[in-house]
Amino acid sequence: MRAKGSIDQLAVFGGQPTFAERLHVGRPNIGERERFLARVQDIFDRRWLSNHGPYLEQLEARVAALVGCRHAIGVANATLGLQLACRALELTGEVIVPAHTFVATAHALAWEGLQPVFCDVRKGTHHLDPSRVRELITPRTSAILGVHLWGLPCAIDELAGIARQHNLQLFFDAAHALACSYGGQMIGNFGALEVFSLHATKFVNSFEGGVICTNDDDLARRLRMLANFGYGETEFPECVGTNGKLNEISAAMGLTNLESLGEFVEVNRHHQRAYRAGLAGLPGIRLVEYPEGEDHNYQYVVLEIDSARAGLTRDELLKLLVAENVLARRYFFPGAHRLKPYRAADGSVPHLPETERLCESVLLLPTGTAVSGEDVARVTELIRFALGRGGEIRAHRAAARTASTV
Ligand code: T4K
């Protein structure tokens, strides 16, 4: 790793990349390997590979204890978890959802024959704007699906008030929010149900996986039945169901990683602080904050770049970083409302100004246990170097372009 002395040393202009190996956003955290491998042996010895095995039971009990909820139901992934939720809640017609989210949130609805109605986020947050939610309610609306993006809770109380007033279901995509709290209570206890992701890129992973949490006994029973081909307590299926089960290897991985949760959070928190300190005072740069007094997993380092003040646009900075082997990510660009499956036939898109602004300005930086403190220091140094020389970099690029066309 080498520090840059001048802009022609930037990799984008032909210099040596700062990092010899790529730094990723979403590199998996891996807990105690020996413990996981012992569990794999156990699975082989027991010859119980799936269908509600003992490791799944342990995983579910551990998540329920962490969240403090009555039911935690392990599923194959969070997307399927959201789909099962739509079925169990018997949703119809339209569901109000943010566009500033991973496309899986919208896909889960569309896959279930529901229409996602994209809503803007509240200024200063990355979450559903309750006042805009109200405006979008029609006679066809059956539910509001909030997303706790970056593990930060959305406006749960306000959304619950709206849902009550209009007799709508309220449930949450909590893919990012395991081990996070809202008003001192753990996420997983709000709305009708909440769905966590245990995908490889999440801070606690089970390779692929998800967990649905609810305090509603009847809903839990229906969710389990739907995820198991419609089988309930009897010999024959009670309804049409699917296969949403989590296998034992995944459950063992999830369980093993949950045992290291505290350590993962600590590393994430440490990196979060180092990024904040390293980027402090840079004009046009804001790091999304994790407020004191709540539990957070700190799994995302979310940068907002105001290009007018920062000297470079988000995409210019991204290009520079990628050339240096820092694979920062534009989560989520473009907004779900602009993606092909959700664009109107006439090309029109809903008016979501705050979502558009975020989609143009957000950049996620690498964190987690695969990233070292020294890596974080180098990345912040690189960003400071680049943003302090925005004008020079643009001029250099323009000159290089002119030279190549001569
Ligand atoms: N709701 C929200 C708000 C979500 O963010 C997600 C998923 C869901 C619902 C659905 O949850 P699941 O059904 O997946 O349980 C990734 C993940 O695939 C996805 O789970 C995640 N959100 C989303 C934010 O990110 P991509 O398309 O960005 O993945 P990919 O392959 O580009 O990987 C991301 C980075 O991680 C890369 O730099 C490579 C690195 N990586 C990835 C994997 C899988 C590794 O280093 N090792 C790995 O094993 O979607």
CSV table of C-alpha atoms and ligand atoms in Angstrom, one decimal:
chain,number,residue,atom,x,y,z
A,1,MET,CA,0.0,0.0,0.0
A,2,ARG,CA,1.4,3.3,-1.0
A,3,ALA,CA,0.3,6.9,-0.1
A,4,LYS,CA,-0.2,9.3,-3.0
A,5,GLY,CA,2.1,12.3,-3.4
A,6,SER,CA,0.6,13.8,-6.6
A,7,ILE,CA,-2.5,13.2,-8.7
A,8,ASP,CA,-0.6,11.4,-11.4
A,9,GLN,CA,0.1,8.7,-8.8
A,10,LEU,CA,-3.7,7.9,-8.7
A,11,ALA,CA,-4.4,4.5,-10.2
A,12,VAL,CA,-7.0,6.0,-12.4
A,13,PHE,CA,-4.2,8.0,-14.1
A,14,GLY,CA,-1.9,4.9,-14.4
A,15,GLY,CA,-0.4,4.9,-10.9
A,16,GLN,CA,0.0,1.8,-8.6
A,17,PRO,CA,-3.3,1.0,-6.8
A,18,THR,CA,-3.2,1.8,-3.1
A,19,PHE,CA,-4.4,-1.8,-2.3
A,20,ALA,CA,-2.8,-4.9,-3.9
A,21,GLU,CA,-6.0,-6.8,-3.1
A,22,ARG,CA,-9.6,-5.6,-3.5
A,23,LEU,CA,-11.4,-4.2,-0.5
A,24,HIS,CA,-15.1,-5.2,-0.6
A,25,VAL,CA,-18.3,-3.9,0.9
A,26,GLY,CA,-20.1,-7.0,2.2
A,27,ARG,CA,-17.1,-9.3,2.7
A,28,PRO,CA,-18.5,-12.0,5.0
A,29,ASN,CA,-17.7,-12.1,8.7
A,30,ILE,CA,-16.7,-15.6,9.7
A,31,GLY,CA,-17.0,-16.8,13.3
A,32,GLU,CA,-15.1,-19.6,15.0
A,33,ARG,CA,-14.2,-22.0,12.2
A,34,GLU,CA,-13.5,-25.0,14.5
A,35,ARG,CA,-16.9,-24.7,16.1
A,36,PHE,CA,-18.6,-24.5,12.7
A,37,LEU,CA,-16.6,-27.5,11.4
A,38,ALA,CA,-17.5,-29.5,14.5
A,39,ARG,CA,-21.1,-28.7,13.8
A,40,VAL,CA,-20.8,-29.9,10.2
A,41,GLN,CA,-19.3,-33.2,11.5
A,42,ASP,CA,-22.2,-33.4,13.8
A,43,ILE,CA,-24.7,-32.9,11.0
A,44,PHE,CA,-23.1,-35.7,9.0
A,45,ASP,CA,-23.0,-38.0,12.0
A,46,ARG,CA,-26.6,-37.3,12.7
A,47,ARG,CA,-27.7,-37.5,9.1
A,48,TRP,CA,-30.2,-34.8,9.6
A,49,LEU,CA,-29.6,-32.2,6.9
A,50,SER,CA,-32.8,-30.1,6.7
A,51,ASN,CA,-36.5,-30.0,7.7
A,52,HIS,CA,-36.4,-28.4,11.1
A,53,GLY,CA,-33.2,-29.9,12.4
A,54,PRO,CA,-31.7,-29.3,15.8
A,55,TYR,CA,-29.4,-26.5,14.6
A,56,LEU,CA,-32.3,-24.6,13.1
A,57,GLU,CA,-34.1,-24.9,16.4
A,58,GLN,CA,-31.1,-23.6,18.3
A,59,LEU,CA,-30.7,-20.7,15.8
A,60,GLU,CA,-34.3,-19.8,16.1
A,61,ALA,CA,-34.1,-19.9,19.9
A,62,ARG,CA,-31.0,-17.7,19.9
A,63,VAL,CA,-32.5,-15.1,17.6
A,64,ALA,CA,-35.7,-15.1,19.7
A,65,ALA,CA,-33.6,-14.5,22.8
A,66,LEU,CA,-31.6,-11.8,21.2
A,67,VAL,CA,-34.6,-10.0,19.9
A,68,GLY,CA,-36.8,-10.8,22.9
A,69,CYS,CA,-39.7,-11.9,20.8
A,70,ARG,CA,-42.1,-14.9,21.0
A,71,HIS,CA,-41.3,-16.4,17.6
A,72,ALA,CA,-38.2,-16.5,15.3
A,73,ILE,CA,-38.7,-18.5,12.2
A,74,GLY,CA,-35.7,-19.4,10.1
A,75,VAL,CA,-36.2,-19.3,6.3
A,76,ALA,CA,-34.1,-19.8,3.2
A,77,ASN,CA,-33.5,-16.1,2.6
A,78,ALA,CA,-35.1,-12.7,3.5
A,79,THR,CA,-36.7,-12.3,0.1
A,80,LEU,CA,-38.6,-15.5,0.6
A,81,GLY,CA,-39.3,-14.4,4.1
A,82,LEU,CA,-41.0,-11.2,2.8
A,83,GLN,CA,-43.0,-13.2,0.3
A,84,LEU,CA,-44.2,-15.6,3.0
A,85,ALA,CA,-45.1,-12.5,5.1
A,86,CYS,CA,-47.3,-11.2,2.2
A,87,ARG,CA,-49.1,-14.6,2.1
A,88,ALA,CA,-49.5,-14.9,5.8
A,89,LEU,CA,-50.8,-11.4,6.1
A,90,GLU,CA,-53.2,-12.1,3.2
A,91,LEU,CA,-52.2,-8.9,1.4
A,92,THR,CA,-54.0,-7.7,-1.7
A,93,GLY,CA,-53.7,-4.8,-4.2
A,94,GLU,CA,-51.1,-2.2,-3.3
A,95,VAL,CA,-48.4,-2.0,-0.7
A,96,ILE,CA,-46.5,1.2,0.1
A,97,VAL,CA,-42.8,0.8,0.2
A,98,PRO,CA,-39.7,3.0,-0.1
A,99,ALA,CA,-37.9,3.1,-3.5
A,100,HIS,CA,-34.6,3.7,-1.7
A,101,THR,CA,-33.9,0.0,-0.8
A,102,PHE,CA,-32.5,-3.1,-2.3
A,103,VAL,CA,-34.7,-4.3,-5.2
A,104,ALA,CA,-35.6,-7.5,-3.2
A,105,THR,CA,-38.0,-5.5,-1.1
A,106,ALA,CA,-40.1,-4.6,-4.2
A,107,HIS,CA,-39.5,-8.0,-5.8
A,108,ALA,CA,-41.0,-9.8,-2.9
A,109,LEU,CA,-44.2,-7.9,-3.3
A,110,ALA,CA,-44.4,-8.1,-7.1
A,111,TRP,CA,-43.6,-11.8,-7.0
A,112,GLU,CA,-46.7,-12.2,-4.8
A,113,GLY,CA,-48.8,-10.4,-7.3
A,114,LEU,CA,-48.9,-7.2,-5.3
A,115,GLN,CA,-48.2,-3.7,-6.6
A,116,PRO,CA,-45.4,-1.9,-4.9
A,117,VAL,CA,-46.3,1.8,-4.5
A,118,PHE,CA,-43.0,3.7,-4.2
A,119,CYS,CA,-42.9,6.3,-1.6
A,120,ASP,CA,-40.3,9.0,-0.9
A,121,VAL,CA,-38.0,9.1,2.1
A,122,ARG,CA,-38.1,11.8,4.7
A,123,LYS,CA,-35.4,14.5,4.3
A,124,GLY,CA,-32.5,14.0,6.6
A,125,THR,CA,-33.3,10.3,7.0
A,126,HIS,CA,-33.1,7.4,4.6
A,127,HIS,CA,-36.5,6.1,5.6
A,128,LEU,CA,-40.2,6.2,4.6
A,129,ASP,CA,-41.7,9.7,5.0
A,130,PRO,CA,-44.9,9.1,7.0
A,131,SER,CA,-46.6,12.3,5.5
A,132,ARG,CA,-45.9,11.0,2.0
A,133,VAL,CA,-47.2,7.5,3.0
A,134,ARG,CA,-50.6,9.1,3.9
A,135,GLU,CA,-50.9,10.7,0.5
A,136,LEU,CA,-50.4,7.4,-1.3
A,137,ILE,CA,-53.1,5.4,0.5
A,138,THR,CA,-56.0,4.4,-1.8
A,139,PRO,CA,-58.9,1.9,-1.4
A,140,ARG,CA,-56.5,-0.7,-2.9
A,141,THR,CA,-53.8,-0.3,-0.2
A,142,SER,CA,-53.5,-3.3,2.1
A,143,ALA,CA,-50.2,-2.7,3.8
A,144,ILE,CA,-47.1,-0.5,4.5
A,145,LEU,CA,-43.8,-2.2,4.3
A,146,GLY,CA,-41.1,-0.1,6.0
A,147,VAL,CA,-37.4,-0.8,5.6
A,148,HIS,CA,-34.9,-0.3,8.4
A,149,LEU,CA,-32.2,0.7,6.0
A,150,TRP,CA,-28.6,0.5,7.3
A,151,GLY,CA,-30.0,-1.0,10.5
A,152,LEU,CA,-31.5,2.4,11.5
A,153,PRO,CA,-35.2,2.1,12.4
A,154,CYS,CA,-37.7,3.9,10.2
A,155,ALA,CA,-40.4,6.1,11.8
A,156,ILE,CA,-42.1,3.1,13.5
A,157,ASP,CA,-44.5,4.9,15.7
A,158,GLU,CA,-45.8,7.2,13.1
A,159,LEU,CA,-46.2,4.4,10.6
A,160,ALA,CA,-48.1,2.3,13.2
A,161,GLY,CA,-50.4,5.3,13.8
A,162,ILE,CA,-51.2,5.5,10.1
A,163,ALA,CA,-51.7,1.8,9.7
A,164,ARG,CA,-54.1,1.7,12.7
A,165,GLN,CA,-56.0,4.7,11.4
A,166,HIS,CA,-56.5,3.2,7.9
A,167,ASN,CA,-56.8,-0.4,9.0
A,168,LEU,CA,-53.6,-1.4,7.1
A,169,GLN,CA,-51.1,-4.1,7.9
A,170,LEU,CA,-47.7,-2.9,8.8
A,171,PHE,CA,-44.6,-5.0,8.5
A,172,PHE,CA,-40.8,-4.4,8.2
A,173,ASP,CA,-38.0,-5.4,6.0
A,174,ALA,CA,-35.3,-5.6,8.8
A,175,ALA,CA,-32.7,-7.2,6.5
A,176,HIS,CA,-30.1,-4.9,7.8
A,177,ALA,CA,-31.3,-4.5,11.4
A,178,LEU,CA,-30.4,-7.6,13.4
A,179,ALA,CA,-29.2,-6.6,16.9
A,180,CYS,CA,-30.5,-3.0,16.5
A,181,SER,CA,-33.0,-1.3,18.7
A,182,TYR,CA,-35.7,1.4,18.6
A,183,GLY,CA,-36.8,3.3,21.7
A,184,GLY,CA,-34.8,0.7,23.7
A,185,GLN,CA,-36.7,-2.3,22.3
A,186,MET,CA,-35.0,-4.6,19.8
A,187,ILE,CA,-36.1,-4.5,16.2
A,188,GLY,CA,-38.0,-7.7,15.5
A,189,ASN,CA,-40.9,-6.7,17.9
A,190,PHE,CA,-42.6,-4.1,15.7
A,191,GLY,CA,-45.5,-4.2,13.3
A,192,ALA,CA,-47.1,-7.6,12.5
A,193,LEU,CA,-43.7,-9.1,11.8
A,194,GLU,CA,-40.1,-8.2,10.8
A,195,VAL,CA,-37.8,-10.0,8.4
A,196,PHE,CA,-34.0,-10.2,9.0
A,197,SER,CA,-31.5,-11.3,6.4
A,198,LEU,CA,-28.6,-13.7,7.1
A,199,HIS,CA,-27.2,-13.4,3.6
A,200,ALA,CA,-23.4,-13.8,3.3
A,201,THR,CA,-23.0,-10.0,3.0
A,202,LYS,CA,-24.9,-9.3,6.3
A,203,PHE,CA,-22.8,-8.9,9.4
A,204,VAL,CA,-24.2,-12.2,10.8
A,205,ASN,CA,-24.6,-14.7,8.0
A,206,SER,CA,-25.7,-18.2,7.5
A,207,PHE,CA,-24.4,-18.3,3.8
A,208,GLU,CA,-28.0,-17.7,2.7
A,209,GLY,CA,-30.8,-17.3,5.2
A,210,GLY,CA,-33.4,-15.2,6.9
A,211,VAL,CA,-35.4,-15.0,10.1
A,212,ILE,CA,-39.0,-13.8,10.5
A,213,CYS,CA,-39.8,-12.5,14.0
A,214,THR,CA,-43.3,-12.0,15.3
A,215,ASN,CA,-45.1,-11.9,18.6
A,216,ASP,CA,-48.3,-13.1,17.0
A,217,ASP,CA,-48.8,-16.9,17.7
A,218,ASP,CA,-51.4,-17.4,14.9
A,219,LEU,CA,-49.2,-15.6,12.4
A,220,ALA,CA,-46.2,-17.6,13.4
A,221,ARG,CA,-48.1,-20.9,12.9
A,222,ARG,CA,-49.2,-19.7,9.5
A,223,LEU,CA,-45.7,-18.7,8.5
A,224,ARG,CA,-44.3,-22.0,9.5
A,225,MET,CA,-47.0,-23.8,7.6
A,226,LEU,CA,-46.5,-21.7,4.4
A,227,ALA,CA,-42.8,-22.3,4.6
A,228,ASN,CA,-43.3,-26.0,4.8
A,229,PHE,CA,-45.4,-26.8,1.8
A,230,GLY,CA,-48.6,-26.0,3.7
A,231,TYR,CA,-48.1,-28.7,6.3
A,232,GLY,CA,-49.3,-27.8,9.8
A,233,GLU,CA,-49.8,-30.3,12.6
A,234,THR,CA,-51.6,-32.9,10.5
A,235,GLU,CA,-50.5,-35.5,8.0
A,236,PHE,CA,-51.8,-33.5,5.0
A,237,PRO,CA,-51.2,-29.9,3.8
A,238,GLU,CA,-53.7,-27.4,5.0
A,239,CYS,CA,-53.0,-24.8,2.3
A,240,VAL,CA,-50.8,-24.1,-0.7
A,241,GLY,CA,-47.3,-23.7,0.6
A,242,THR,CA,-43.8,-23.4,-0.6
A,243,ASN,CA,-40.3,-24.6,0.4
A,244,GLY,CA,-38.9,-21.8,2.6
A,245,LYS,CA,-36.9,-24.0,5.0
A,246,LEU,CA,-33.4,-23.2,6.2
A,247,ASN,CA,-31.0,-26.2,6.0
A,248,GLU,CA,-28.8,-27.4,8.8
A,249,ILE,CA,-25.5,-26.3,7.4
A,250,SER,CA,-26.8,-22.8,7.0
A,251,ALA,CA,-28.3,-22.9,10.5
A,252,ALA,CA,-25.0,-24.1,11.9
A,253,MET,CA,-23.2,-21.2,10.2
A,254,GLY,CA,-25.8,-18.7,11.5
A,255,LEU,CA,-25.5,-20.1,15.0
A,256,THR,CA,-21.7,-20.0,14.9
A,257,ASN,CA,-21.7,-16.5,13.7
A,258,LEU,CA,-24.3,-15.4,16.2
A,259,GLU,CA,-21.8,-16.5,18.9
A,260,SER,CA,-19.4,-13.9,17.5
A,261,LEU,CA,-22.0,-11.1,17.1
A,262,GLY,CA,-20.5,-9.0,19.9
A,263,GLU,CA,-17.0,-9.1,18.3
A,264,PHE,CA,-18.4,-8.3,14.8
A,265,VAL,CA,-20.3,-5.3,16.2
A,266,GLU,CA,-17.2,-4.1,18.0
A,267,VAL,CA,-15.1,-4.2,14.9
A,268,ASN,CA,-17.8,-2.4,12.9
A,269,ARG,CA,-18.1,0.2,15.6
A,270,HIS,CA,-14.4,0.8,15.6
A,271,HIS,CA,-14.3,1.2,11.8
A,272,GLN,CA,-17.3,3.5,11.9
A,273,ARG,CA,-15.5,5.8,14.4
A,274,ALA,CA,-12.3,5.7,12.4
A,275,TYR,CA,-14.0,6.6,9.2
A,276,ARG,CA,-15.9,9.4,11.0
A,277,ALA,CA,-12.6,10.8,12.5
A,278,GLY,CA,-10.7,10.4,9.3
A,279,LEU,CA,-13.3,12.2,7.1
A,280,ALA,CA,-14.2,14.9,9.7
A,281,GLY,CA,-14.2,18.4,8.4
A,282,LEU,CA,-14.2,17.5,4.7
A,283,PRO,CA,-16.7,19.8,2.9
A,284,GLY,CA,-19.7,18.2,1.2
A,285,ILE,CA,-19.2,14.9,3.1
A,286,ARG,CA,-21.7,13.4,5.6
A,287,LEU,CA,-21.5,10.0,7.2
A,288,VAL,CA,-24.8,8.6,8.3
A,289,GLU,CA,-24.9,8.6,12.1
A,290,TYR,CA,-25.8,5.9,14.5
A,291,PRO,CA,-27.4,7.8,17.5
A,292,GLU,CA,-26.2,7.1,21.0
A,293,GLY,CA,-28.6,5.4,23.3
A,294,GLU,CA,-29.8,2.6,20.9
A,295,ASP,CA,-28.2,-0.7,19.9
A,296,HIS,CA,-26.7,-0.7,16.4
A,297,ASN,CA,-24.7,-3.3,14.4
A,298,TYR,CA,-22.8,-0.6,12.5
A,299,GLN,CA,-22.6,-2.9,9.5
A,300,TYR,CA,-22.7,-0.1,6.9
A,301,VAL,CA,-20.5,2.9,6.5
A,302,VAL,CA,-22.8,5.2,4.5
A,303,LEU,CA,-21.3,8.3,2.9
A,304,GLU,CA,-23.4,11.1,1.4
A,305,ILE,CA,-21.6,13.3,-1.0
A,306,ASP,CA,-22.8,16.7,-1.9
A,307,SER,CA,-20.9,17.1,-5.2
A,308,ALA,CA,-21.4,20.9,-5.3
A,309,ARG,CA,-19.3,21.3,-2.1
A,310,ALA,CA,-17.1,18.2,-2.2
A,311,GLY,CA,-15.3,19.0,-5.4
A,312,LEU,CA,-16.1,15.7,-7.1
A,313,THR,CA,-19.3,13.9,-7.7
A,314,ARG,CA,-20.1,10.6,-6.0
A,315,ASP,CA,-19.5,8.7,-9.3
A,316,GLU,CA,-16.1,10.5,-9.9
A,317,LEU,CA,-15.0,9.5,-6.4
A,318,LEU,CA,-16.3,6.0,-6.9
A,319,LYS,CA,-14.2,5.6,-10.1
A,320,LEU,CA,-11.1,6.8,-8.3
A,321,LEU,CA,-11.6,4.4,-5.4
A,322,VAL,CA,-12.3,1.4,-7.6
A,323,ALA,CA,-9.1,2.0,-9.5
A,324,GLU,CA,-7.3,1.9,-6.2
A,325,ASN,CA,-9.1,-1.5,-5.5
A,326,VAL,CA,-11.5,0.0,-3.0
A,327,LEU,CA,-14.8,-1.5,-4.2
A,328,ALA,CA,-17.2,1.1,-2.7
A,329,ARG,CA,-20.8,0.5,-3.6
A,330,ARG,CA,-23.7,2.8,-4.8
A,331,TYR,CA,-26.4,1.2,-2.6
A,332,PHE,CA,-29.0,1.7,-4.0
A,333,PHE,CA,-28.6,3.1,-7.5
A,334,PRO,CA,-30.9,3.7,-9.2
A,335,GLY,CA,-34.0,3.7,-6.9
A,336,ALA,CA,-36.2,0.6,-7.3
A,337,HIS,CA,-38.8,2.9,-9.0
A,338,ARG,CA,-36.5,3.4,-11.9
A,339,LEU,CA,-35.5,-0.2,-12.4
A,340,LYS,CA,-36.8,-1.9,-15.6
A,341,PRO,CA,-39.4,-4.2,-13.8
A,342,TYR,CA,-41.0,-1.2,-12.2
A,343,ARG,CA,-40.9,1.5,-14.8
A,344,ALA,CA,-44.3,2.5,-16.2
A,345,ALA,CA,-44.9,1.7,-19.9
A,346,ASP,CA,-44.9,5.4,-20.8
A,347,GLY,CA,-41.5,5.9,-19.1
A,348,SER,CA,-43.0,8.1,-16.4
A,349,VAL,CA,-41.6,7.7,-12.8
A,350,PRO,CA,-43.1,8.8,-9.5
A,351,HIS,CA,-41.9,12.1,-8.2
A,352,LEU,CA,-39.5,11.1,-5.3
A,353,PRO,CA,-37.0,14.0,-5.0
A,354,GLU,CA,-35.4,13.0,-1.8
A,355,THR,CA,-34.9,9.4,-3.0
A,356,GLU,CA,-33.4,10.7,-6.3
A,357,ARG,CA,-31.0,12.9,-4.3
A,358,LEU,CA,-29.9,9.9,-2.1
A,359,CYS,CA,-29.5,7.6,-5.1
A,360,GLU,CA,-27.1,10.2,-6.7
A,361,SER,CA,-25.1,10.9,-3.5
A,362,VAL,CA,-24.8,7.7,-1.4
A,363,LEU,CA,-21.6,5.6,-1.4
A,364,LEU,CA,-20.9,2.7,0.9
A,365,LEU,CA,-17.4,2.1,2.2
A,366,PRO,CA,-15.8,-1.3,3.1
A,367,THR,CA,-16.0,-2.4,6.7
A,368,GLY,CA,-16.3,-5.6,8.7
A,369,THR,CA,-13.8,-8.1,10.0
A,370,ALA,CA,-12.1,-8.5,6.6
A,371,VAL,CA,-11.1,-4.9,6.7
A,372,SER,CA,-8.2,-3.8,9.0
A,373,GLY,CA,-7.9,-0.5,10.9
A,374,GLU,CA,-4.9,0.3,8.6
A,375,ASP,CA,-7.2,-0.3,5.6
A,376,VAL,CA,-9.7,2.2,6.9
A,377,ALA,CA,-6.9,4.8,7.5
A,378,ARG,CA,-5.7,4.3,3.9
A,379,VAL,CA,-9.2,4.7,2.5
A,380,THR,CA,-9.9,7.9,4.4
A,381,GLU,CA,-6.5,9.2,3.4
A,382,LEU,CA,-7.3,8.5,-0.2
A,383,ILE,CA,-10.7,10.2,0.0
A,384,ARG,CA,-9.1,13.2,1.7
A,385,PHE,CA,-6.4,13.3,-1.0
A,386,ALA,CA,-8.9,13.1,-3.9
A,387,LEU,CA,-11.5,15.5,-2.6
A,388,GLY,CA,-8.9,18.1,-1.8
A,389,ARG,CA,-7.8,18.0,-5.4
A,390,GLY,CA,-11.1,17.8,-7.2
A,391,GLY,CA,-10.4,20.6,-9.6
A,392,GLU,CA,-6.9,19.3,-10.5
A,393,ILE,CA,-8.3,15.8,-11.0
A,394,ARG,CA,-10.9,17.0,-13.4
A,395,ALA,CA,-8.4,19.1,-15.4
A,396,HIS,CA,-6.0,16.2,-15.5
A,397,ARG,CA,-8.8,13.9,-16.8
A,398,ALA,CA,-9.9,16.5,-19.4
A,399,ALA,CA,-6.2,16.9,-20.6
A,400,ALA,CA,-5.8,13.1,-20.8
A,401,ARG,CA,-9.0,12.9,-22.9
A,402,THR,CA,-7.9,15.6,-25.2
A,403,ALA,CA,-4.5,14.0,-25.7
A,404,SER,CA,-6.1,10.7,-26.5
A,405,THR,CA,-8.2,12.2,-29.3
A,406,VAL,CA,-5.3,14.1,-30.9
B,1,T4K,N1,-34.0,-6.2,1.9
B,1,T4K,C1,-32.9,-5.4,1.9
B,1,T4K,C2,-33.0,-4.0,2.3
B,1,T4K,C3,-31.7,-6.0,1.5
B,1,T4K,O1,-30.6,-5.3,1.5
B,1,T4K,C4,-31.7,-7.3,1.0
B,1,T4K,C5,-30.4,-7.9,0.6
B,1,T4K,C6,-32.9,-8.1,1.1
B,1,T4K,C7,-34.0,-7.5,1.5
B,1,T4K,C8,-32.9,-9.5,0.7
B,1,T4K,O2,-32.2,-10.3,1.6
B,1,T4K,P1,-31.7,-11.8,1.1
B,1,T4K,O3,-32.9,-12.4,0.3
B,1,T4K,O4,-30.5,-11.7,0.2
B,1,T4K,O5,-31.5,-12.6,2.4
B,1,T4K,C9,-26.1,-8.1,-2.0
B,1,T4K,C10,-26.8,-9.2,-1.4
B,1,T4K,O6,-26.9,-10.3,-2.3
B,1,T4K,C11,-28.1,-8.9,-0.8
B,1,T4K,O7,-28.4,-10.0,0.1
B,1,T4K,C12,-28.1,-7.6,-0.1
B,1,T4K,N2,-29.4,-7.2,0.4
B,1,T4K,C13,-27.6,-6.5,-1.0
B,1,T4K,C14,-27.6,-5.2,-0.3
B,1,T4K,O8,-26.3,-6.9,-1.4
B,1,T4K,P2,-25.3,-7.5,-4.4
B,1,T4K,O9,-25.9,-7.7,-5.7
B,1,T4K,O10,-24.8,-6.2,-4.1
B,1,T4K,O11,-24.2,-8.7,-4.1
B,1,T4K,P3,-22.7,-8.9,-4.7
B,1,T4K,O12,-22.7,-10.2,-5.2
B,1,T4K,O13,-22.4,-7.7,-5.5
B,1,T4K,O14,-21.9,-8.9,-3.3
B,1,T4K,C15,-21.7,-7.7,-2.6
B,1,T4K,C16,-20.2,-7.6,-2.2
B,1,T4K,O15,-19.9,-8.6,-1.3
B,1,T4K,C17,-19.2,-7.7,-3.4
B,1,T4K,O16,-18.3,-6.7,-3.3
B,1,T4K,C18,-18.6,-9.1,-3.1
B,1,T4K,C19,-18.8,-9.3,-1.7
B,1,T4K,N3,-19.0,-10.7,-1.4
B,1,T4K,C20,-20.3,-11.3,-1.6
B,1,T4K,C21,-20.5,-12.6,-1.3
B,1,T4K,C22,-21.9,-13.2,-1.6
B,1,T4K,C23,-18.0,-11.5,-0.8
B,1,T4K,O17,-16.9,-11.0,-0.6
B,1,T4K,N4,-18.3,-12.8,-0.5
B,1,T4K,C24,-19.5,-13.4,-0.7
B,1,T4K,O18,-19.7,-14.6,-0.4
B,1,T4K,O19,-26.4,-7.9,-3.4
